[in-house]
PDB file of C-alpha atoms and ligand atoms in Angstrom:
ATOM      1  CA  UNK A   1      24.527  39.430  -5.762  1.00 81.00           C
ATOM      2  CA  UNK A   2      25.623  40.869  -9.298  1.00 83.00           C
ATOM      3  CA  UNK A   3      26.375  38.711 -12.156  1.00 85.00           C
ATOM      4  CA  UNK A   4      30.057  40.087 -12.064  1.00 86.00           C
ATOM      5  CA  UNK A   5      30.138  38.628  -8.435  1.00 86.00           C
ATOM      6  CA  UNK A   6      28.441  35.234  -9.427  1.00 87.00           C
ATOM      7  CA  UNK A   7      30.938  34.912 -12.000  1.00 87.00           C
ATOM      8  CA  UNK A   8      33.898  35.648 -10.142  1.00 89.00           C
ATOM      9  CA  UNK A   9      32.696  33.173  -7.398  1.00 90.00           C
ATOM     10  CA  UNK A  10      32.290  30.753 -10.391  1.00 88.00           C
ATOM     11  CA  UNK A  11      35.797  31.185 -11.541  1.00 89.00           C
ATOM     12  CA  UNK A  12      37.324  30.732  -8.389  1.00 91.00           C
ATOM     13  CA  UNK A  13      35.807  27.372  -7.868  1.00 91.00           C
ATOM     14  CA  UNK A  14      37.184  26.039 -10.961  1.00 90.00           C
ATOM     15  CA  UNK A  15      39.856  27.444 -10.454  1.00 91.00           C
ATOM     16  CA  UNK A  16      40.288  25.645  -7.061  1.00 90.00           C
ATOM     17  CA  UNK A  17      38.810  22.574  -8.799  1.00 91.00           C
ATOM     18  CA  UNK A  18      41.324  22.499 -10.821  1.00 89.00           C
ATOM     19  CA  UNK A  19      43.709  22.551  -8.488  1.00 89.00           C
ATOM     20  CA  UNK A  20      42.979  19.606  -6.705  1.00 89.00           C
ATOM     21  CA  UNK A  21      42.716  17.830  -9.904  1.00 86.00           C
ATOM     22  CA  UNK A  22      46.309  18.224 -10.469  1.00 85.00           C
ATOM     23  CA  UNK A  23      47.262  16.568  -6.823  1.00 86.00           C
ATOM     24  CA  UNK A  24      46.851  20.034  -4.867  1.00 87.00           C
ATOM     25  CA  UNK A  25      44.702  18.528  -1.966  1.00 85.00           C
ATOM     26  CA  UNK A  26      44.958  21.501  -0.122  1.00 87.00           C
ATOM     27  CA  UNK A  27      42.702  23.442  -2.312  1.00 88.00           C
ATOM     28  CA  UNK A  28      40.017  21.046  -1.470  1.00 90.00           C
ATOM     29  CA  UNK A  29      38.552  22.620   1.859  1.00 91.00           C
ATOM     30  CA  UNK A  30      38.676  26.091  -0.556  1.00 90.00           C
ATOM     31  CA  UNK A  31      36.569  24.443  -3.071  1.00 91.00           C
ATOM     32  CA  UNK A  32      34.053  23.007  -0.589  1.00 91.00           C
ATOM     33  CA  UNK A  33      33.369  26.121   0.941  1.00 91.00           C
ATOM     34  CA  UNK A  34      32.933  27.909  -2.290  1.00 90.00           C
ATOM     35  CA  UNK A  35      30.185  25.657  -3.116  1.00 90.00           C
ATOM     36  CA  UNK A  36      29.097  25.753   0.526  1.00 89.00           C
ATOM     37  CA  UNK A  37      28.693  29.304  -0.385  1.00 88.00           C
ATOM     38  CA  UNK A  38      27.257  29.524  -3.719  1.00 88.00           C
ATOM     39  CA  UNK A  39      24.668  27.106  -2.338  1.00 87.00           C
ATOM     40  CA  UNK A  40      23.856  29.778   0.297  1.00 85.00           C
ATOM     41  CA  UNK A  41      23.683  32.595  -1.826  1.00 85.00           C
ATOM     42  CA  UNK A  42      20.066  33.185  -3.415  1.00 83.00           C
ATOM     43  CA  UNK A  43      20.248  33.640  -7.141  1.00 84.00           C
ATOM     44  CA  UNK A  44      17.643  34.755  -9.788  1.00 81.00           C
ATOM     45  CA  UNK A  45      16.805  33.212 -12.921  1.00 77.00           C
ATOM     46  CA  UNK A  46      17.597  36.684 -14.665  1.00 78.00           C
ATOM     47  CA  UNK A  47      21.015  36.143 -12.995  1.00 82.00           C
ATOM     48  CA  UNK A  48      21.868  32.541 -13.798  1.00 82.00           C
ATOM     49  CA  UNK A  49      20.947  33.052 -17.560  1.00 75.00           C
ATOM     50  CA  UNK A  50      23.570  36.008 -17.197  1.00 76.00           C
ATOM     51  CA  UNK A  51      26.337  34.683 -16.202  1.00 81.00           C
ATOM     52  CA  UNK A  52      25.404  30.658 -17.447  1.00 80.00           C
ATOM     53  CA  UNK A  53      26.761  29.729 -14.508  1.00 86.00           C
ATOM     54  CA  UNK A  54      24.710  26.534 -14.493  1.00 83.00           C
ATOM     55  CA  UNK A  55      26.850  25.655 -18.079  1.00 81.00           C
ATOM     56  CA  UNK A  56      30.280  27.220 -16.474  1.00 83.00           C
ATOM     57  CA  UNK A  57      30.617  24.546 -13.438  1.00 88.00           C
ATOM     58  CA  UNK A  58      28.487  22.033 -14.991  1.00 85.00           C
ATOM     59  CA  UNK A  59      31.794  19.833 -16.040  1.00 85.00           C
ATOM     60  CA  UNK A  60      32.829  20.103 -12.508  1.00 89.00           C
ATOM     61  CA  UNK A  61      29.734  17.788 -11.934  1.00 87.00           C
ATOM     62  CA  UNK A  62      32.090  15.118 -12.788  1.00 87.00           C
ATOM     63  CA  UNK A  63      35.084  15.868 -11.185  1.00 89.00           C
ATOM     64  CA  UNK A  64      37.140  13.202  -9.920  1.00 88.00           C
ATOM     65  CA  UNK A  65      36.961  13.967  -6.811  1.00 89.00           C
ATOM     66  CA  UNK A  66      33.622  12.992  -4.891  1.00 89.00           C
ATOM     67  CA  UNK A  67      33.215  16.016  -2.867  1.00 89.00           C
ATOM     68  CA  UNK A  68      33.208  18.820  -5.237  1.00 91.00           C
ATOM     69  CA  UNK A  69      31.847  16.606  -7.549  1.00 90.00           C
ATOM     70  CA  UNK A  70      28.374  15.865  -5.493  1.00 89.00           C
ATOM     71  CA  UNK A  71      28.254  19.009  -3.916  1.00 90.00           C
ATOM     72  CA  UNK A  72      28.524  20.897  -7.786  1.00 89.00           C
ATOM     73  CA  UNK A  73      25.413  18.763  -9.034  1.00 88.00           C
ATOM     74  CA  UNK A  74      23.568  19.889  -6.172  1.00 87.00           C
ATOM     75  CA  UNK A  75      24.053  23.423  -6.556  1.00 87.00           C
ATOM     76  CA  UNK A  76      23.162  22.712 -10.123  1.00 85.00           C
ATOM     77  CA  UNK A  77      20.085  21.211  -9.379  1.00 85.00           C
ATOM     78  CA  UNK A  78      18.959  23.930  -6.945  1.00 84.00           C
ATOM     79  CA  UNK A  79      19.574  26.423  -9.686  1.00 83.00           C
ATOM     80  CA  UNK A  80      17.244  24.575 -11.977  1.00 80.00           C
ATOM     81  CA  UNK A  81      14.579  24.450  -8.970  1.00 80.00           C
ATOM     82  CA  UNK A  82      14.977  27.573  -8.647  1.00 79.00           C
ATOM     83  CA  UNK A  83      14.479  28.751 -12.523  1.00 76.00           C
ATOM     84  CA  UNK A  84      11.560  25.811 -12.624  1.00 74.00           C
ATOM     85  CA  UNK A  85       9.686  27.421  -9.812  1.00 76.00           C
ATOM     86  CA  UNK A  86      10.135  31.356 -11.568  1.00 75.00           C
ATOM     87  CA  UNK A  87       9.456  30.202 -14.724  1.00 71.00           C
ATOM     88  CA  UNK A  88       6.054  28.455 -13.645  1.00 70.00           C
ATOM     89  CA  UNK A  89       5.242  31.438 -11.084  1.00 68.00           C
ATOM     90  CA  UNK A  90       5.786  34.210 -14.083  1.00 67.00           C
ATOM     91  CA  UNK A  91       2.884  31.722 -16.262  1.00 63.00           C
ATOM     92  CA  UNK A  92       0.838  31.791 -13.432  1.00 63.00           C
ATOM     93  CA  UNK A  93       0.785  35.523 -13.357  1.00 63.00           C
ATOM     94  CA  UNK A  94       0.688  35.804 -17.002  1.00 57.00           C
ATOM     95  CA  UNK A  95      -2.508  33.700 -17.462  1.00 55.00           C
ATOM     96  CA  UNK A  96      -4.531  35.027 -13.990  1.00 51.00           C
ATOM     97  CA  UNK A  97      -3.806  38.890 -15.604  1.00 45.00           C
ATOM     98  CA  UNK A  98      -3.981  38.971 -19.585  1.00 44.00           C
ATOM     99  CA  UNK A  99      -4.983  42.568 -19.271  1.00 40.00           C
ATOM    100  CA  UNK A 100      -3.391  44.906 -16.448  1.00 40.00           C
ATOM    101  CA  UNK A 101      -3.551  48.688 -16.888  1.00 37.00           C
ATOM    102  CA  UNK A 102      -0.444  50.227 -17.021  1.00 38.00           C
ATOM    103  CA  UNK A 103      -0.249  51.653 -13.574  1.00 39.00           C
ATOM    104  CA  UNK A 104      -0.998  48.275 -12.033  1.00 41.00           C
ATOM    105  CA  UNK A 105       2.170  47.004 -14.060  1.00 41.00           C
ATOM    106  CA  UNK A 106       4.046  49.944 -12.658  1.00 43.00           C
ATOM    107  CA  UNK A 107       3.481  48.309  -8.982  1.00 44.00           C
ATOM    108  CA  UNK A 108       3.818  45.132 -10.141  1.00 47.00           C
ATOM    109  CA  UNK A 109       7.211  45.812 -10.882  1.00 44.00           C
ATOM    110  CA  UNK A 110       7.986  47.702  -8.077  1.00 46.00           C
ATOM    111  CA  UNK A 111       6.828  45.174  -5.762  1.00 46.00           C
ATOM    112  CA  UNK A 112       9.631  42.667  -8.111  1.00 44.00           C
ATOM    113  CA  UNK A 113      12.526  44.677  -7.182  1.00 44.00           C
ATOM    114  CA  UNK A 114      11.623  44.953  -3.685  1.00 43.00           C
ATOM    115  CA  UNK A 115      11.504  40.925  -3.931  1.00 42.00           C
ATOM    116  CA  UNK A 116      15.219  41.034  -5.214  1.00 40.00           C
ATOM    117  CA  UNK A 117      16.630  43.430  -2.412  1.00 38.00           C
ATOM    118  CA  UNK A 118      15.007  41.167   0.356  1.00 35.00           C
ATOM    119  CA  UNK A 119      16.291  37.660  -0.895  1.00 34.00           C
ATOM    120  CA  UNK A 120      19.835  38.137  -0.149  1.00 34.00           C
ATOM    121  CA  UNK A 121      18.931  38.304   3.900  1.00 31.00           C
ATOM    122  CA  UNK A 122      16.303  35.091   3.110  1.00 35.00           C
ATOM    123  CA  UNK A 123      18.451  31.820   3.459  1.00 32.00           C
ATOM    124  CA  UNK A 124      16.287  29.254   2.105  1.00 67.00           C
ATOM    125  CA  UNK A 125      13.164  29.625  -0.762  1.00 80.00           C
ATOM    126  CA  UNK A 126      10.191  30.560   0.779  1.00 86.00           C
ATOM    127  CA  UNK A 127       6.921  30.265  -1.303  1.00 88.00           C
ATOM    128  CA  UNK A 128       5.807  33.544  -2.616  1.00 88.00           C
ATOM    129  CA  UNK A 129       2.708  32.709  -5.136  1.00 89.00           C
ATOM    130  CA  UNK A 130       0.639  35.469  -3.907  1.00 91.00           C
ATOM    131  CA  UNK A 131      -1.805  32.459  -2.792  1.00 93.00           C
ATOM    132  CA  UNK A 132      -1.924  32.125   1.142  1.00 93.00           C
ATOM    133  CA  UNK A 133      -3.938  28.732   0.373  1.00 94.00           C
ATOM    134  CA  UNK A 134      -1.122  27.450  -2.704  1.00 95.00           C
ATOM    135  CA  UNK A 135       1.988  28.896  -0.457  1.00 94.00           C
ATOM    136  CA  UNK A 136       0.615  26.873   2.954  1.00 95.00           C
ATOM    137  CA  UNK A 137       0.853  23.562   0.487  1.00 95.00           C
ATOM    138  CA  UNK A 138       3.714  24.082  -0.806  1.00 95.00           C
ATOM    139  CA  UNK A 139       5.377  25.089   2.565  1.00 94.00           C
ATOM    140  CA  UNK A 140       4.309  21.084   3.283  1.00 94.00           C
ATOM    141  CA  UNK A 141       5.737  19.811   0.300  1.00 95.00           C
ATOM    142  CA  UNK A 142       9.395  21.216   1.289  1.00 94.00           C
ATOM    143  CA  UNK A 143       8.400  20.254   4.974  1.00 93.00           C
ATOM    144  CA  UNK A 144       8.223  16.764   3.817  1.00 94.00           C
ATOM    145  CA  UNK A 145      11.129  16.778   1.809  1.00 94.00           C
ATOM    146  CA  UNK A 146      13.681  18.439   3.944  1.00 92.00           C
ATOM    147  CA  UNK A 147      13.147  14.706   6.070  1.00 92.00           C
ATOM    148  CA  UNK A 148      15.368  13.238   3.318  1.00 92.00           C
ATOM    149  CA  UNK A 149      17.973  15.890   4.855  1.00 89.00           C
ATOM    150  CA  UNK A 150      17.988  13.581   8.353  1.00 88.00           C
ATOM    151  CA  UNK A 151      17.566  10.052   6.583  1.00 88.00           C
ATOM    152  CA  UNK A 152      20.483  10.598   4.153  1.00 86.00           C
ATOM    153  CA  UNK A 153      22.496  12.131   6.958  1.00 81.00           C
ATOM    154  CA  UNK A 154      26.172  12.745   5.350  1.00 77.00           C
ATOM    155  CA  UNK A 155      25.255  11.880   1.902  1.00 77.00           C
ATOM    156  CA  UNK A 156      23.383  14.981   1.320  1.00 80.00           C
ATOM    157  CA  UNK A 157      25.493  16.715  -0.581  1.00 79.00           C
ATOM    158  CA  UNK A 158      24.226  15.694  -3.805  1.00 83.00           C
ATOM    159  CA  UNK A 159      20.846  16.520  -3.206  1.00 89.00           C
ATOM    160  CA  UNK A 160      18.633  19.594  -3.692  1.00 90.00           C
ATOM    161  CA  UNK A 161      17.752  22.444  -1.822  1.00 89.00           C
ATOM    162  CA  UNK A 162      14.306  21.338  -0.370  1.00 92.00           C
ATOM    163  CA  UNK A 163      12.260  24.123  -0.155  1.00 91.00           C
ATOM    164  CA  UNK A 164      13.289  24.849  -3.922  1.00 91.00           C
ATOM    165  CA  UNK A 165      11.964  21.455  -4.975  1.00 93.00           C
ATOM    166  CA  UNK A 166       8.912  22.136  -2.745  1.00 94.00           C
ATOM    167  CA  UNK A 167       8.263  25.232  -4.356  1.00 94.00           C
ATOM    168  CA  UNK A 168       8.984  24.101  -8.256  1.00 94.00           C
ATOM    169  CA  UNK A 169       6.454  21.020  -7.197  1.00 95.00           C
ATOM    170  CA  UNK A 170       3.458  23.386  -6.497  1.00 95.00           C
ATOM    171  CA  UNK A 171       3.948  25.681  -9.278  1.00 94.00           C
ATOM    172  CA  UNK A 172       4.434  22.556 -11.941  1.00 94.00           C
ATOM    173  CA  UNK A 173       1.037  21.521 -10.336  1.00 95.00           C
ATOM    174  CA  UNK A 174      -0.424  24.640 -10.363  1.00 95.00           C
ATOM    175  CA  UNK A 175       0.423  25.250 -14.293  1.00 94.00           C
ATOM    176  CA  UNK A 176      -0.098  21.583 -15.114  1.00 93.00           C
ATOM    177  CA  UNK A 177      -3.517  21.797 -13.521  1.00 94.00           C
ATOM    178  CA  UNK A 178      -4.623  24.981 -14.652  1.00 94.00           C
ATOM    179  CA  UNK A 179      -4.916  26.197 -11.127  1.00 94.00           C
ATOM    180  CA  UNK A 180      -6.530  24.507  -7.919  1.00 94.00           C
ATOM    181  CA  UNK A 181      -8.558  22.659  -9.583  1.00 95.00           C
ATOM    182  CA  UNK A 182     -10.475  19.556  -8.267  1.00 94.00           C
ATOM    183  CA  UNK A 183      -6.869  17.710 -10.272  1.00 93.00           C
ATOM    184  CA  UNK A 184      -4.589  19.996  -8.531  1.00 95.00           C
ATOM    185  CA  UNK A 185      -6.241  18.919  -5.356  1.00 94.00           C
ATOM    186  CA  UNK A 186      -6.244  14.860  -5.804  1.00 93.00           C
ATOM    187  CA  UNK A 187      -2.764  14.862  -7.326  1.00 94.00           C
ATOM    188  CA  UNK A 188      -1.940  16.930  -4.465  1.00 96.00           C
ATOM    189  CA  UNK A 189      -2.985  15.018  -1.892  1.00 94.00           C
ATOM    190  CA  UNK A 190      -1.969  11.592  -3.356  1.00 92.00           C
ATOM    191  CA  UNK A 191       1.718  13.411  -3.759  1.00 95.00           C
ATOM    192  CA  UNK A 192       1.284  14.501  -0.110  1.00 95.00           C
ATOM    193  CA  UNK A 193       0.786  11.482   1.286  1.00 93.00           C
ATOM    194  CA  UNK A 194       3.299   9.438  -0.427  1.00 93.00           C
ATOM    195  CA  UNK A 195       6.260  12.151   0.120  1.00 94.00           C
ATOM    196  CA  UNK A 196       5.246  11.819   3.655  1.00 94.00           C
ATOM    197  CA  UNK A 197       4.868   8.379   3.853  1.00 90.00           C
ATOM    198  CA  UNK A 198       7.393   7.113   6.615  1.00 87.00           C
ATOM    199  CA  UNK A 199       7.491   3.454   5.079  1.00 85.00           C
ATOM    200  CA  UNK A 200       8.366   5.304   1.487  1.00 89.00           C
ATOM    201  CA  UNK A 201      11.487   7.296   2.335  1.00 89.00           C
ATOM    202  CA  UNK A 202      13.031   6.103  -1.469  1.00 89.00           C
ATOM    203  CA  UNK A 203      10.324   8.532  -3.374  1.00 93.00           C
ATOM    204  CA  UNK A 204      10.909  11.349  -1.283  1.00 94.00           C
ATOM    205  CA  UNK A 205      15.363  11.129  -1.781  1.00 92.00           C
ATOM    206  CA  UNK A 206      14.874  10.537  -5.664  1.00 92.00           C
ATOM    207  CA  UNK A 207      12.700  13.448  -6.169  1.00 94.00           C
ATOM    208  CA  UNK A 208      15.357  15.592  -3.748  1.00 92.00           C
ATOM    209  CA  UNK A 209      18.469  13.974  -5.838  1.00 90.00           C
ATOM    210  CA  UNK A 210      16.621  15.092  -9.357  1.00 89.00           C
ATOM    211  CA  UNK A 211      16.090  11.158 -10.089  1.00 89.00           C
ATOM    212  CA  UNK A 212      12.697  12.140 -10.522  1.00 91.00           C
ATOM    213  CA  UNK A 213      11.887  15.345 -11.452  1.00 91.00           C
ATOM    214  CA  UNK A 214       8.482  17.884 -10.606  1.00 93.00           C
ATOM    215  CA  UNK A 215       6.747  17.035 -13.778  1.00 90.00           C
ATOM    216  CA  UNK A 216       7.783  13.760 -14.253  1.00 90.00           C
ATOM    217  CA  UNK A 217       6.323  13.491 -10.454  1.00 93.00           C
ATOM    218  CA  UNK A 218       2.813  14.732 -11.829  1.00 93.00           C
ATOM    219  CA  UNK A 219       2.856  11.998 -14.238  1.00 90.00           C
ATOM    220  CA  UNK A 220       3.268   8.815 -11.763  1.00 88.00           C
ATOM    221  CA  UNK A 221       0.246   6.701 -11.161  1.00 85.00           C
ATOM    222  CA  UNK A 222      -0.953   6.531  -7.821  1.00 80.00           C
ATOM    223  CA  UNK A 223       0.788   2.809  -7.838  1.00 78.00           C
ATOM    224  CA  UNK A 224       4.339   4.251  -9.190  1.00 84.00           C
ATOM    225  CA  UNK A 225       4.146   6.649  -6.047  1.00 88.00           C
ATOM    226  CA  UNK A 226       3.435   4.168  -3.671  1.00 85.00           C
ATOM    227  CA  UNK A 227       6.256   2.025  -1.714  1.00 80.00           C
ATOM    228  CA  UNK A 228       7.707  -0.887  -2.749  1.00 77.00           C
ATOM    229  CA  UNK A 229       5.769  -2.805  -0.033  1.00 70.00           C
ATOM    230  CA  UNK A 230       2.557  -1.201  -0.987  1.00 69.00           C
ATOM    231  CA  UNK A 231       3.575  -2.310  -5.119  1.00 71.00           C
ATOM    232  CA  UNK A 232       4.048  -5.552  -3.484  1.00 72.00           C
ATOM    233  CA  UNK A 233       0.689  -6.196  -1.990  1.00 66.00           C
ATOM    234  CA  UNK A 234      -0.969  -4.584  -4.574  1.00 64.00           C
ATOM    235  CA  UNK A 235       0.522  -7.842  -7.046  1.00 69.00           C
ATOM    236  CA  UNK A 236       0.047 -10.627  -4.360  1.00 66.00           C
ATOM    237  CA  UNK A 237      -3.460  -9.191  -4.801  1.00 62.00           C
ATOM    238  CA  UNK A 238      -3.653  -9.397  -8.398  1.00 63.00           C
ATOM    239  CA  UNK A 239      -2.042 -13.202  -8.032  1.00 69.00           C
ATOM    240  CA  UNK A 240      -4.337 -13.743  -5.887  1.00 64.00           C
ATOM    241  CA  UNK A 241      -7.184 -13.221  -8.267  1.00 61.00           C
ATOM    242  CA  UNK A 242      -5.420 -15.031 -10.918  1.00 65.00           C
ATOM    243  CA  UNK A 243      -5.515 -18.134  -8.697  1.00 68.00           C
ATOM    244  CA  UNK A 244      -8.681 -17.899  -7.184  1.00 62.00           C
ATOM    245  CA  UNK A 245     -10.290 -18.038 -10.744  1.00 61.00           C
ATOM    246  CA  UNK A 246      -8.227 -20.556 -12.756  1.00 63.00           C
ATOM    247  CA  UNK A 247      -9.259 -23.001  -9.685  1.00 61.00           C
ATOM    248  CA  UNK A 248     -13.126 -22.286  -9.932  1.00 55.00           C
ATOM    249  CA  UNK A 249     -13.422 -23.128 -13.274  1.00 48.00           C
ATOM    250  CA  UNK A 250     -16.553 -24.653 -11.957  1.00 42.00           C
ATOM    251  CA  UNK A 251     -18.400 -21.055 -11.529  1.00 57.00           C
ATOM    252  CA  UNK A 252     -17.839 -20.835 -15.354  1.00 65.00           C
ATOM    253  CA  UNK A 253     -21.275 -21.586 -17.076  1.00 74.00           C
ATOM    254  CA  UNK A 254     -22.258 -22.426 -20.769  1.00 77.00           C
ATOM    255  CA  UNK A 255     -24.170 -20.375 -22.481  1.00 81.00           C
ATOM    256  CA  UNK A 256     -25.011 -19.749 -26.284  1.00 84.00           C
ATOM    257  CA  UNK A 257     -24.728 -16.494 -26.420  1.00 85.00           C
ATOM    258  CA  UNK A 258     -21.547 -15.638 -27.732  1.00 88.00           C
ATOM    259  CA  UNK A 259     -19.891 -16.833 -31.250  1.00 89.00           C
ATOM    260  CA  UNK A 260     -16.069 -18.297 -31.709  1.00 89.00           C
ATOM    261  CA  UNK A 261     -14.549 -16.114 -33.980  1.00 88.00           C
ATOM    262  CA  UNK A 262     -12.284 -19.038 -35.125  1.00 88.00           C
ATOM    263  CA  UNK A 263     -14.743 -21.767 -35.585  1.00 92.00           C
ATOM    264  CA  UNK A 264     -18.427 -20.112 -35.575  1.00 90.00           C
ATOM    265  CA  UNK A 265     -19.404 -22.089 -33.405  1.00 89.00           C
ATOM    266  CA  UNK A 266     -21.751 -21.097 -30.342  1.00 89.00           C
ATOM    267  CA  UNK A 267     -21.110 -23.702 -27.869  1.00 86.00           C
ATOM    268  CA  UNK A 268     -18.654 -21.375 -25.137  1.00 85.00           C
ATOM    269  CA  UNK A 269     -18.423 -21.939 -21.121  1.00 82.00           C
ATOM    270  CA  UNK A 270     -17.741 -18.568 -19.483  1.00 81.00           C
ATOM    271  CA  UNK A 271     -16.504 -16.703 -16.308  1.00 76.00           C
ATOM    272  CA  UNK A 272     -16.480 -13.275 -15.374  1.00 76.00           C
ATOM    273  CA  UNK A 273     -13.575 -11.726 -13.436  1.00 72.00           C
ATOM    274  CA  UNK A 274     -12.396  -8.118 -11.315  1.00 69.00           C
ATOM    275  CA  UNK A 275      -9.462  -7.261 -13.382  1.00 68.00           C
ATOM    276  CA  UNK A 276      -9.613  -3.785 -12.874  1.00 67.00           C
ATOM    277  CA  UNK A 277     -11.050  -1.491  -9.419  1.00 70.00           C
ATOM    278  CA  UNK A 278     -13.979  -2.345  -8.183  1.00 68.00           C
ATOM    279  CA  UNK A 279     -16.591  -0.430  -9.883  1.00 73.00           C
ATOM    280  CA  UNK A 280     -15.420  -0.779 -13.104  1.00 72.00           C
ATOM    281  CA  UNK A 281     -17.426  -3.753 -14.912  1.00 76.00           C
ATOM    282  CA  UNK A 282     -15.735  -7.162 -15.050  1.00 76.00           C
ATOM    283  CA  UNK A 283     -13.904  -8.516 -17.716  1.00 77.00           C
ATOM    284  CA  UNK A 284     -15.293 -11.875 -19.353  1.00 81.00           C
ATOM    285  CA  UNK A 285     -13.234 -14.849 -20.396  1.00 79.00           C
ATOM    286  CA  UNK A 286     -15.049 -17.141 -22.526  1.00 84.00           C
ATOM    287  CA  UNK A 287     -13.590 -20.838 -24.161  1.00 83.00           C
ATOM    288  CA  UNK A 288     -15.235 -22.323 -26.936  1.00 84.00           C
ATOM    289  CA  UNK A 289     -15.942 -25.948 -26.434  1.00 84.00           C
ATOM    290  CA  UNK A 290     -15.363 -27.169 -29.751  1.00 84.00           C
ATOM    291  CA  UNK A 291     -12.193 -25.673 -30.836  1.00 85.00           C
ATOM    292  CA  UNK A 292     -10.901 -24.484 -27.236  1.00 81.00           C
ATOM    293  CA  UNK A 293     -10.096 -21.197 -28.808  1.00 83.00           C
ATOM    294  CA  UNK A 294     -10.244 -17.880 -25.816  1.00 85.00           C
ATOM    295  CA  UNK A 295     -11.072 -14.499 -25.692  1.00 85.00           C
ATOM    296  CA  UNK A 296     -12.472 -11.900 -23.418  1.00 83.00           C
ATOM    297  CA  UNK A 297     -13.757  -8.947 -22.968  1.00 79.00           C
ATOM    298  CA  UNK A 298     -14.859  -6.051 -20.925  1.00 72.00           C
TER     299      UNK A 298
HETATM  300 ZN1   ZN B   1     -14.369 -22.414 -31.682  1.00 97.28          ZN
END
């Protein structure tokens, strides 16, 4: 597709938009399957900066009208999966090659326009990282995503393509991690298993919907990623804990050794406590007996 064309396409959506704005309802089904379309047809970064389409329809986001209104975010956010994933993939290939010789760039480029004549036949994103190992995880990533597709059923419209957010996933891990490293790997799995997670299907929709996006994913503790149920158990534990050890005061012991900042005195009772994981040391509370002043620490 030429920029000419993705502009003209543009123009005719708003121009159909606009239309049903102003009470012609007929022009609806036209402006649906333009953005039917334009979701179909594989773009470039190179193309979208071109014709800033992205900026052109972007007000159509908020149409008044649900339909074009959902379905225009959600070309919008495939567009930025798609730049996300080319911007990431051209790092990549920038950092693994500092020095080529000229006649390897020569092919390199060759092989680049070949990659632009073949996308218009390829209907959805496949990964192309040059990494059989990085393109088989991301292929899982958008695997697990494009479940969303079936649990949101007709509300998808709004919502990403999934192998695009796949993709852009892999490649923010892959620059964030500085390649597949032993990080890449953990905060690959731990992503893995939550996207896949069948009692966690919220995760997986607000990552599709752009509610979360690929880096802000890398950042989430293994906690944030986890289900609501999961978050749940994990503070009935912690409760738990609390309880247990305000009730056996009786464990605590007296000892000498420590000082009350407030009173300098050295008379303390004492009891030691699993605040954190398990093998990390435990935290120690400590009361002084004349002043009933508290502290811990670690
Ligand atoms: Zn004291």
């Amino acid at each position: 597709m030429s920029a000419e064309e993705l502009k003209t396409m543009c123009e005719k959506l708003i121009k159909a938009a606009s239309a049903v704005e102003v009470g012609k309802v007929d022009r609806l089904e036209r402006a649906v399957d333009l953005i039917k379309l334009l979701k179909k047809t594989p773009v470039t970064m190179k193309l979208l900066m071109e014709t800033d389409a992205a900026k052109t329809l972007k007000r159509l986001s908020k149409h008044s009208n649900t339909q074009i209104a959902t379905g225009v975010s959600g070309l919008i956010k495939n567009w930025k999966a798609t730049v996300t994933a080319e911007a990431s993939k051209q790092e990549a290939q920038e950092e693994k090659k500092p020095k080529l010789e000229i006649e390897v760039k020569d092919e390199d480029k060759s092989k680049a326009d070949e990659e632009v004549v073949k996308s218009p036949t390829t209907p959805a994103a496949k990964p192309n990282t040059g990494d059989p190992q990085r393109d088989k995880l991301a292929v899982s990533l958008c695997e697990a995503l494009a479940v969303v597709l079936g649990e949101v059923g007709e509300d998808a419209d709004g919502l990403a393509e999934p192998s695009l957010v796949g993709i852009s996933i892999e490649a923010a891990m892959f620059r964030k991690f500085g390649g597949m490293t032993k990080e890449y790997k953990a905060k690959y799995r731990s992503i893995s298993f939550n996207l896949k997670d069948s009692r966690n299907p919220d995760l997986r929709r607000k990552v599709l919907s752009g509610d979360i996006s690929p880096y802000t994913l890398l950042t989430l503790s293994s906690e944030e990623l986890g289900s609501d149920s999961k978050r749940e158990a994990n503070e009935a534990i912690r409760q738990h804990m609390m309880r247990e050890c305000e009730r056996g005061q009786t464990t605590q012991s007296s000892t000498d050794q420590f000082k009350c900042g407030k009173c300098g005195q050295r008379k303390t009772i004492y009891y030691q406590m699993q605040t954190r994981s398990a093998d990390e040391p435990m935290t120690t509370f400590v009361t002084c007996v004349n002043c009933n002043n508290r502290w811990k620490f670690c």
